[in-house]
Short mmCIF file of the C-alpha atoms (twelve columns), coordinates in Angstrom:
data_MODEL
# 
_entry.id   MODEL 
# 
loop_
_atom_site.group_PDB 
_atom_site.id 
_atom_site.type_symbol 
_atom_site.label_atom_id 
_atom_site.label_alt_id 
_atom_site.label_comp_id 
_atom_site.label_asym_id 
_atom_site.label_seq_id 
_atom_site.Cartn_x 
_atom_site.Cartn_y 
_atom_site.Cartn_z 
_atom_site.pdbx_PDB_model_num 
ATOM 1   C CA . MET A 1   17.463  -14.194 15.349  1 
ATOM 2   C CA . PRO A 2   19.732  -11.592 13.793  1 
ATOM 3   C CA . ALA A 3   19.599  -8.162  15.403  1 
ATOM 4   C CA . LYS A 4   19.801  -6.384  12.043  1 
ATOM 5   C CA . LYS A 5   16.904  -4.060  11.240  1 
ATOM 6   C CA . HIS A 6   15.587  -5.044  7.825   1 
ATOM 7   C CA . ASP A 7   14.089  -3.010  5.009   1 
ATOM 8   C CA . ARG A 8   12.537  -4.219  1.734   1 
ATOM 9   C CA . GLU A 9   15.818  -4.572  -0.125  1 
ATOM 10  C CA . SER A 10  17.614  -6.373  2.684   1 
ATOM 11  C CA . ILE A 11  14.689  -8.798  3.137   1 
ATOM 12  C CA . ILE A 12  14.737  -9.665  -0.562  1 
ATOM 13  C CA . GLU A 13  18.513  -10.111 -0.548  1 
ATOM 14  C CA . THR A 14  18.390  -12.232 2.621   1 
ATOM 15  C CA . LEU A 15  15.718  -14.519 1.162   1 
ATOM 16  C CA . ARG A 16  17.670  -15.000 -2.040  1 
ATOM 17  C CA . ASN A 17  20.852  -15.783 -0.130  1 
ATOM 18  C CA . LEU A 18  19.021  -18.244 2.113   1 
ATOM 19  C CA . ALA A 19  17.447  -20.030 -0.861  1 
ATOM 20  C CA . LYS A 20  20.843  -20.242 -2.560  1 
ATOM 21  C CA . ARG A 21  22.472  -21.623 0.580   1 
ATOM 22  C CA . LEU A 22  19.736  -24.221 1.023   1 
ATOM 23  C CA . GLY A 23  19.632  -25.053 -2.692  1 
ATOM 24  C CA . LYS A 24  15.893  -24.347 -2.920  1 
ATOM 25  C CA . ASP A 25  13.653  -22.297 -5.190  1 
ATOM 26  C CA . SER A 26  11.001  -22.116 -2.473  1 
ATOM 27  C CA . LEU A 27  11.232  -21.457 1.270   1 
ATOM 28  C CA . SER A 28  8.940   -22.475 4.090   1 
ATOM 29  C CA . ARG A 29  7.832   -20.121 6.832   1 
ATOM 30  C CA . ARG A 30  10.123  -22.015 9.209   1 
ATOM 31  C CA . ASP A 31  13.067  -21.471 6.845   1 
ATOM 32  C CA . VAL A 32  12.371  -17.744 6.675   1 
ATOM 33  C CA . ALA A 33  11.937  -17.447 10.444  1 
ATOM 34  C CA . THR A 34  15.523  -18.628 10.970  1 
ATOM 35  C CA . VAL A 35  16.870  -15.418 9.419   1 
ATOM 36  C CA . ILE A 36  14.088  -12.787 9.604   1 
ATOM 37  C CA . GLN A 37  11.412  -11.989 12.161  1 
ATOM 38  C CA . PRO A 38  7.938   -12.611 10.650  1 
ATOM 39  C CA . SER A 39  6.881   -9.167  11.894  1 
ATOM 40  C CA . SER A 40  9.558   -7.560  9.705   1 
ATOM 41  C CA . VAL A 41  8.289   -9.437  6.656   1 
ATOM 42  C CA . ALA A 42  4.675   -8.522  7.440   1 
ATOM 43  C CA . ARG A 43  5.581   -4.863  7.826   1 
ATOM 44  C CA . TYR A 44  6.938   -4.548  4.308   1 
ATOM 45  C CA . PHE A 45  5.197   -7.294  2.305   1 
ATOM 46  C CA . GLY A 46  2.076   -8.360  4.206   1 
ATOM 47  C CA . SER A 47  3.005   -12.055 4.088   1 
ATOM 48  C CA . VAL A 48  5.961   -14.394 3.645   1 
ATOM 49  C CA . GLY A 49  4.536   -15.544 0.316   1 
ATOM 50  C CA . ASN A 50  4.493   -11.979 -1.025  1 
ATOM 51  C CA . ALA A 51  8.106   -11.508 0.068   1 
ATOM 52  C CA . LEU A 52  9.166   -14.713 -1.690  1 
ATOM 53  C CA . GLU A 53  7.519   -13.577 -4.910  1 
ATOM 54  C CA . ALA A 54  9.276   -10.220 -4.668  1 
ATOM 55  C CA . ALA A 55  12.570  -12.118 -4.322  1 
ATOM 56  C CA . GLY A 56  11.823  -14.189 -7.429  1 
ATOM 57  C CA . LEU A 57  11.137  -17.349 -5.418  1 
ATOM 58  C CA . GLN A 58  8.135   -19.641 -5.302  1 
ATOM 59  C CA . ARG A 59  5.609   -19.590 -2.517  1 
ATOM 60  C CA . GLY A 60  5.992   -22.540 -0.180  1 
ATOM 61  C CA . SER A 61  2.952   -24.491 0.954   1 
ATOM 62  C CA . SER A 62  3.449   -23.261 4.514   1 
ATOM 63  C CA . THR A 63  4.072   -19.569 3.780   1 
ATOM 64  C CA . ALA A 64  0.535   -18.487 3.110   1 
ATOM 65  C CA . HIS A 65  -0.136  -17.716 6.768   1 
ATOM 66  C CA . PHE A 66  1.907   -16.694 9.770   1 
ATOM 67  C CA . LYS A 67  1.758   -18.598 13.020  1 
ATOM 68  C CA . ASP A 68  -1.666  -18.433 14.727  1 
ATOM 69  C CA . ARG A 69  -3.274  -16.983 11.601  1 
ATOM 70  C CA . PRO A 70  -6.436  -19.002 10.884  1 
ATOM 71  C CA . PRO A 71  -5.804  -20.825 7.571   1 
ATOM 72  C CA . SER A 72  -9.425  -20.432 6.416   1 
ATOM 73  C CA . LEU A 73  -9.619  -16.696 7.105   1 
ATOM 74  C CA . THR A 74  -9.179  -14.671 3.904   1 
ATOM 75  C CA . ASP A 75  -8.367  -10.981 3.541   1 
ATOM 76  C CA . SER A 76  -11.907 -10.412 2.252   1 
ATOM 77  C CA . GLU A 77  -13.403 -12.013 5.357   1 
ATOM 78  C CA . LEU A 78  -11.300 -9.810  7.612   1 
ATOM 79  C CA . PHE A 79  -12.141 -6.677  5.656   1 
ATOM 80  C CA . GLN A 80  -15.848 -7.576  5.510   1 
ATOM 81  C CA . SER A 81  -15.828 -7.773  9.303   1 
ATOM 82  C CA . ILE A 82  -14.454 -4.208  9.439   1 
ATOM 83  C CA . LEU A 83  -17.133 -3.114  6.979   1 
ATOM 84  C CA . ASP A 84  -19.821 -4.638  9.196   1 
ATOM 85  C CA . VAL A 85  -18.607 -2.548  12.124  1 
ATOM 86  C CA . GLU A 86  -18.391 0.509   9.876   1 
ATOM 87  C CA . HIS A 87  -22.058 -0.053  9.036   1 
ATOM 88  C CA . GLN A 88  -22.887 0.028   12.729  1 
ATOM 89  C CA . LEU A 89  -20.866 3.141   13.496  1 
ATOM 90  C CA . GLY A 90  -21.287 5.071   10.270  1 
ATOM 91  C CA . ARG A 91  -17.493 5.493   10.075  1 
ATOM 92  C CA . GLU A 92  -14.299 3.458   10.071  1 
ATOM 93  C CA . PRO A 93  -13.740 1.866   13.469  1 
ATOM 94  C CA . PRO A 94  -10.583 2.523   15.474  1 
ATOM 95  C CA . MET A 95  -8.995  -0.633  16.859  1 
ATOM 96  C CA . ASN A 96  -10.669 -0.448  20.291  1 
ATOM 97  C CA . GLU A 97  -14.140 -0.111  18.761  1 
ATOM 98  C CA . TYR A 98  -13.523 -2.938  16.301  1 
ATOM 99  C CA . SER A 99  -12.262 -5.093  19.162  1 
ATOM 100 C CA . ALA A 100 -15.502 -4.452  21.036  1 
ATOM 101 C CA . ALA A 101 -17.894 -4.988  18.130  1 
ATOM 102 C CA . GLY A 102 -15.983 -6.930  15.483  1 
ATOM 103 C CA . ARG A 103 -16.485 -10.537 14.455  1 
ATOM 104 C CA . TYR A 104 -12.833 -11.456 15.036  1 
ATOM 105 C CA . SER A 105 -10.095 -10.432 17.432  1 
ATOM 106 C CA . VAL A 106 -7.506  -7.903  16.271  1 
ATOM 107 C CA . LYS A 107 -4.772  -10.567 16.372  1 
ATOM 108 C CA . PRO A 108 -5.163  -11.766 12.737  1 
ATOM 109 C CA . PHE A 109 -5.006  -8.139  11.584  1 
ATOM 110 C CA . ARG A 110 -1.802  -7.565  13.556  1 
ATOM 111 C CA . MET A 111 -0.243  -10.773 12.261  1 
ATOM 112 C CA . ARG A 112 -1.075  -9.942  8.670   1 
ATOM 113 C CA . PHE A 113 -0.746  -6.169  8.433   1 
ATOM 114 C CA . GLY A 114 1.064   -4.957  11.540  1 
ATOM 115 C CA . LYS A 115 -0.439  -1.744  12.923  1 
ATOM 116 C CA . TRP A 116 -4.187  -1.144  12.820  1 
ATOM 117 C CA . SER A 117 -3.633  1.982   10.722  1 
ATOM 118 C CA . ASP A 118 -1.818  -0.165  8.136   1 
ATOM 119 C CA . ALA A 119 -4.680  -2.680  8.169   1 
ATOM 120 C CA . LEU A 120 -7.079  0.180   7.409   1 
ATOM 121 C CA . VAL A 121 -4.975  1.235   4.413   1 
ATOM 122 C CA . HIS A 122 -5.354  -2.282  2.963   1 
ATOM 123 C CA . TYR A 123 -9.045  -2.258  3.916   1 
ATOM 124 C CA . ARG A 124 -9.651  0.952   1.954   1 
ATOM 125 C CA . LYS A 125 -7.906  -0.507  -1.062  1 
ATOM 126 C CA . TRP A 126 -10.087 -3.639  -0.798  1 
ATOM 127 C CA . LYS A 127 -13.229 -1.478  -0.657  1 
ATOM 128 C CA . ALA A 128 -12.166 0.473   -3.732  1 
ATOM 129 C CA . GLU A 129 -11.234 -2.626  -5.748  1 
ATOM 130 C CA . SER A 130 -14.270 -4.694  -4.717  1 
ATOM 131 C CA . GLY A 131 -16.741 -1.880  -5.260  1 
ATOM 132 C CA . ALA A 132 -17.859 -2.017  -1.647  1 
ATOM 133 C CA . SER A 133 -17.431 1.740   -1.272  1 
ATOM 134 C CA . SER A 134 -18.307 2.856   -4.814  1 
ATOM 135 C CA . ASP A 135 -21.685 4.322   -3.843  1 
ATOM 136 C CA . GLY A 136 -21.172 4.687   -0.128  1 
ATOM 137 C CA . LEU A 137 -22.545 2.342   2.493   1 
ATOM 138 C CA . ALA A 138 -26.134 2.671   1.348   1 
ATOM 139 C CA . THR A 139 -25.733 0.037   -1.405  1 
ATOM 140 C CA . LEU A 140 -24.450 -2.650  0.938   1 
ATOM 141 C CA . PRO A 141 -26.609 -5.208  2.755   1 
ATOM 142 C CA . ASP A 142 -27.332 -4.535  6.397   1 
ATOM 143 C CA . SER A 143 -25.433 -7.038  8.531   1 
ATOM 144 C CA . THR A 144 -26.535 -5.442  11.806  1 
ATOM 145 C CA . PRO A 145 -28.792 -7.632  14.007  1 
ATOM 146 C CA . ASP A 146 -32.425 -6.509  14.232  1 
ATOM 147 C CA . THR A 147 -32.060 -6.070  17.986  1 
ATOM 148 C CA . LYS A 148 -29.725 -3.122  17.494  1 
ATOM 149 C CA . PRO A 149 -31.135 0.405   17.808  1 
ATOM 150 C CA . ASP A 150 -32.022 2.044   14.507  1 
ATOM 151 C CA . ASN A 151 -29.105 4.478   14.712  1 
ATOM 152 C CA . SER A 152 -26.615 1.588   14.966  1 
ATOM 153 C CA . SER A 153 -27.153 0.808   11.269  1 
ATOM 154 C CA . ARG A 154 -26.952 4.422   10.115  1 
ATOM 155 C CA . ARG A 155 -25.902 4.800   6.481   1 
ATOM 156 C CA . ILE A 156 -23.783 7.491   4.876   1 
ATOM 157 C CA . ALA A 157 -25.700 8.923   1.939   1 
ATOM 158 C CA . PRO A 158 -23.744 10.097  -1.123  1 
ATOM 159 C CA . LEU A 159 -23.658 13.877  -1.393  1 
ATOM 160 C CA . PHE A 160 -23.297 14.300  -5.150  1 
ATOM 161 C CA . GLN A 161 -26.987 15.066  -5.850  1 
ATOM 162 C CA . THR A 162 -26.369 18.801  -6.030  1 
ATOM 163 C CA . ASN A 163 -25.688 21.430  -8.645  1 
ATOM 164 C CA . ASN A 164 -23.307 23.288  -6.354  1 
ATOM 165 C CA . THR A 165 -19.569 22.741  -6.776  1 
ATOM 166 C CA . PRO A 166 -17.888 22.114  -3.399  1 
ATOM 167 C CA . ALA A 167 -15.224 24.621  -2.423  1 
ATOM 168 C CA . GLN A 168 -12.774 21.808  -1.755  1 
ATOM 169 C CA . LEU A 169 -12.651 18.147  -2.788  1 
ATOM 170 C CA . TYR A 170 -10.627 15.408  -1.106  1 
ATOM 171 C CA . GLY A 171 -9.334  12.006  -2.122  1 
ATOM 172 C CA . GLU A 172 -10.100 8.781   -0.287  1 
ATOM 173 C CA . PRO A 173 -8.977  8.705   3.364   1 
ATOM 174 C CA . ILE A 174 -5.501  7.179   3.710   1 
ATOM 175 C CA . ASP A 175 -4.203  8.714   6.966   1 
ATOM 176 C CA . PHE A 176 -0.599  8.250   5.845   1 
ATOM 177 C CA . ARG A 177 1.944   10.100  8.015   1 
ATOM 178 C CA . GLY A 178 -0.250  13.117  8.511   1 
ATOM 179 C CA . LEU A 179 -1.609  13.129  4.946   1 
ATOM 180 C CA . ARG A 180 -5.275  12.489  5.670   1 
ATOM 181 C CA . HIS A 181 -6.482  12.017  2.085   1 
ATOM 182 C CA . ALA A 182 -5.140  10.544  -1.138  1 
ATOM 183 C CA . PRO A 183 -3.878  12.907  -3.865  1 
ATOM 184 C CA . ILE A 184 -6.413  14.056  -6.431  1 
ATOM 185 C CA . ASN A 185 -3.978  15.988  -8.622  1 
ATOM 186 C CA . GLU A 186 -0.325  16.218  -9.617  1 
ATOM 187 C CA . GLN A 187 0.541   18.556  -6.740  1 
ATOM 188 C CA . GLY A 188 -0.617  15.933  -4.272  1 
ATOM 189 C CA . VAL A 189 1.598   13.356  -5.977  1 
ATOM 190 C CA . VAL A 190 4.613   15.672  -5.669  1 
ATOM 191 C CA . TYR A 191 3.955   16.205  -1.964  1 
ATOM 192 C CA . LEU A 192 3.526   12.493  -1.220  1 
ATOM 193 C CA . PHE A 193 6.617   11.534  -3.206  1 
ATOM 194 C CA . GLY A 194 8.611   14.038  -1.188  1 
ATOM 195 C CA . MET A 195 7.518   12.206  1.964   1 
ATOM 196 C CA . VAL A 196 8.656   8.756   0.792   1 
ATOM 197 C CA . SER A 197 11.279  9.347   -1.909  1 
ATOM 198 C CA . ARG A 198 14.228  8.370   0.297   1 
ATOM 199 C CA . GLU A 199 12.556  5.120   1.339   1 
ATOM 200 C CA . LEU A 200 11.898  4.306   -2.308  1 
ATOM 201 C CA . GLY A 201 15.618  4.669   -3.028  1 
ATOM 202 C CA . PHE A 202 15.847  8.210   -4.420  1 
ATOM 203 C CA . TYR A 203 18.015  11.221  -3.692  1 
ATOM 204 C CA . ILE A 204 16.423  14.402  -5.075  1 
ATOM 205 C CA . GLU A 205 18.616  17.170  -6.484  1 
ATOM 206 C CA . ALA A 206 16.169  19.540  -8.196  1 
ATOM 207 C CA . VAL A 207 12.444  20.089  -8.704  1 
ATOM 208 C CA . GLN A 208 11.566  22.402  -11.578 1 
ATOM 209 C CA . GLN A 209 8.695   23.673  -13.702 1 
ATOM 210 C CA . GLY A 210 10.087  22.426  -17.011 1 
ATOM 211 C CA . PHE A 211 10.149  18.844  -18.278 1 
ATOM 212 C CA . PRO A 212 11.137  16.660  -16.566 1 
ATOM 213 C CA . ASP A 213 9.723   17.869  -13.260 1 
ATOM 214 C CA . CYS A 214 12.443  16.422  -11.053 1 
ATOM 215 C CA . GLU A 215 16.038  15.251  -11.227 1 
ATOM 216 C CA . GLY A 216 18.001  13.153  -8.794  1 
ATOM 217 C CA . LYS A 217 19.658  9.796   -8.263  1 
ATOM 218 C CA . TYR A 218 18.198  6.370   -7.567  1 
ATOM 219 C CA . LEU A 219 19.718  3.299   -5.965  1 
ATOM 220 C CA . HIS A 220 20.572  1.125   -8.949  1 
ATOM 221 C CA . HIS A 221 22.423  -1.668  -7.118  1 
ATOM 222 C CA . ALA A 222 21.794  -2.014  -3.379  1 
ATOM 223 C CA . ARG A 223 24.573  -4.505  -2.585  1 
ATOM 224 C CA . LYS A 224 27.241  -2.517  -4.403  1 
ATOM 225 C CA . ASN A 225 25.686  0.831   -3.394  1 
ATOM 226 C CA . LEU A 226 25.683  2.106   -6.974  1 
ATOM 227 C CA . TRP A 227 23.492  5.061   -7.952  1 
ATOM 228 C CA . ALA A 228 22.201  6.242   -11.330 1 
ATOM 229 C CA . LYS A 229 20.674  9.430   -12.703 1 
ATOM 230 C CA . ALA A 230 16.900  9.737   -12.312 1 
ATOM 231 C CA . ARG A 231 14.803  12.049  -14.483 1 
ATOM 232 C CA . ILE A 232 11.299  12.068  -13.030 1 
ATOM 233 C CA . GLU A 233 7.976   13.356  -14.327 1 
ATOM 234 C CA . PHE A 234 5.033   13.712  -11.946 1 
ATOM 235 C CA . GLU A 235 1.507   12.887  -13.093 1 
ATOM 236 C CA . PHE A 236 -1.690  12.061  -11.253 1 
ATOM 237 C CA . ARG A 237 -2.439  9.396   -13.884 1 
ATOM 238 C CA . ALA A 238 0.463   7.767   -15.703 1 
ATOM 239 C CA . VAL A 239 -1.198  7.988   -19.125 1 
ATOM 240 C CA . SER A 240 -1.203  11.793  -18.837 1 
ATOM 241 C CA . PHE A 241 2.512   11.624  -19.664 1 
ATOM 242 C CA . ARG A 242 1.574   10.449  -23.172 1 
ATOM 243 C CA . GLU A 243 -1.359  12.843  -23.431 1 
ATOM 244 C CA . HIS A 244 0.959   15.777  -22.625 1 
ATOM 245 C CA . GLY A 245 3.258   14.763  -25.463 1 
ATOM 246 C CA . HIS A 246 6.359   14.179  -23.322 1 
ATOM 247 C CA . ASP A 247 9.392   12.423  -24.808 1 
ATOM 248 C CA . ALA A 248 9.928   9.056   -23.114 1 
ATOM 249 C CA . ASN A 249 13.591  9.135   -24.160 1 
ATOM 250 C CA . GLN A 250 14.128  12.166  -21.929 1 
ATOM 251 C CA . CYS A 251 12.640  10.653  -18.773 1 
ATOM 252 C CA . ASP A 252 13.474  7.665   -16.552 1 
ATOM 253 C CA . PHE A 253 10.502  7.459   -14.189 1 
ATOM 254 C CA . ILE A 254 6.858   8.471   -14.042 1 
ATOM 255 C CA . VAL A 255 5.692   9.005   -10.459 1 
ATOM 256 C CA . CYS A 256 1.899   8.885   -10.241 1 
ATOM 257 C CA . TRP A 257 -0.991  7.976   -7.978  1 
ATOM 258 C CA . VAL A 258 -2.753  5.785   -10.561 1 
ATOM 259 C CA . ASN A 259 -0.901  3.661   -13.123 1 
ATOM 260 C CA . ASP A 260 -3.368  3.408   -16.014 1 
ATOM 261 C CA . TRP A 261 -0.714  2.824   -18.697 1 
ATOM 262 C CA . PRO A 262 0.072   -0.925  -18.635 1 
ATOM 263 C CA . ASP A 263 2.442   -0.810  -21.633 1 
ATOM 264 C CA . CYS A 264 4.312   2.312   -20.564 1 
ATOM 265 C CA . PRO A 265 7.813   2.316   -22.113 1 
ATOM 266 C CA . ILE A 266 9.455   3.765   -18.978 1 
ATOM 267 C CA . ARG A 267 9.335   2.793   -15.324 1 
ATOM 268 C CA . VAL A 268 6.251   3.817   -13.364 1 
ATOM 269 C CA . ILE A 269 6.126   4.314   -9.600  1 
ATOM 270 C CA . GLU A 270 2.485   4.000   -8.522  1 
ATOM 271 C CA . LEU A 271 2.339   5.641   -5.100  1 
ATOM 272 C CA . SER A 272 -1.093  4.232   -4.243  1 
ATOM 273 C CA . LYS A 273 0.565   0.800   -4.120  1 
ATOM 274 C CA . GLU A 274 3.972   1.813   -2.834  1 
ATOM 275 C CA . ILE A 275 2.621   3.362   0.373   1 
ATOM 276 C CA . LEU A 276 0.965   0.035   1.219   1 
ATOM 277 C CA . ARG A 277 4.486   -1.371  1.618   1 
ATOM 278 C CA . LEU A 278 5.587   1.429   3.952   1 
ATOM 279 C CA . PRO A 279 4.730   2.096   7.602   1 
ATOM 280 C CA . ALA A 280 1.895   4.613   7.871   1 
ATOM 281 C CA . ARG A 281 3.471   6.313   10.906  1 
# 
């Protein structure tokens, strides 16, 4: 195996070069393993198949799962098993508590997502998208055996039945590099982007109050190391750019937490998805 430490761009380039050398438009897991450690692929893409798609290649029939990953075990099944333990504890389980009470071993989580903290980031996204956490745990069926003590199936009740406005509100837990909760406003987006901007291929030169919010350079061509000017506007929701009346001709990127503008005329960086591709520590 090559000793080179890979990142997203180098993995994509390596896969494309390998496919070109082999004369294929699809690569098997065995093909990929000859040039890149599966753990490196999992760290940035979650699976070999996802990496192939990012490189513009087709998924091979043998890339859906890494070695020793049970073929019949879906992401939803893994995440449901975490949710079952969360029902028992009343909170997200750390790895040692899941290992003690969970339906599966932690090995499939490690093979698929890397660190346990990264698996939890994907788990939270699954809960949000599936509606499993929309009203708290109280709306979900109890999967705890009847022999458990009553407090083992404790539920978290929603706290919004009040006329009082909380002094402080927080986004969903993400535990990303010391940022415990997701952004809930534009300031949170600015802070998070500052944490990951270099890894996303940006050099920042100025942050200002006027439009656009930020100016810098972005990596336009990785192989040739060519950079281009980047005019960046921060928004919590991408569509706010249009609602604020900004000129799309004067901006190159919208950096947001939620991309709710599918036909946006300029490039959108949706941080809620980008951080899933980055190590959480």
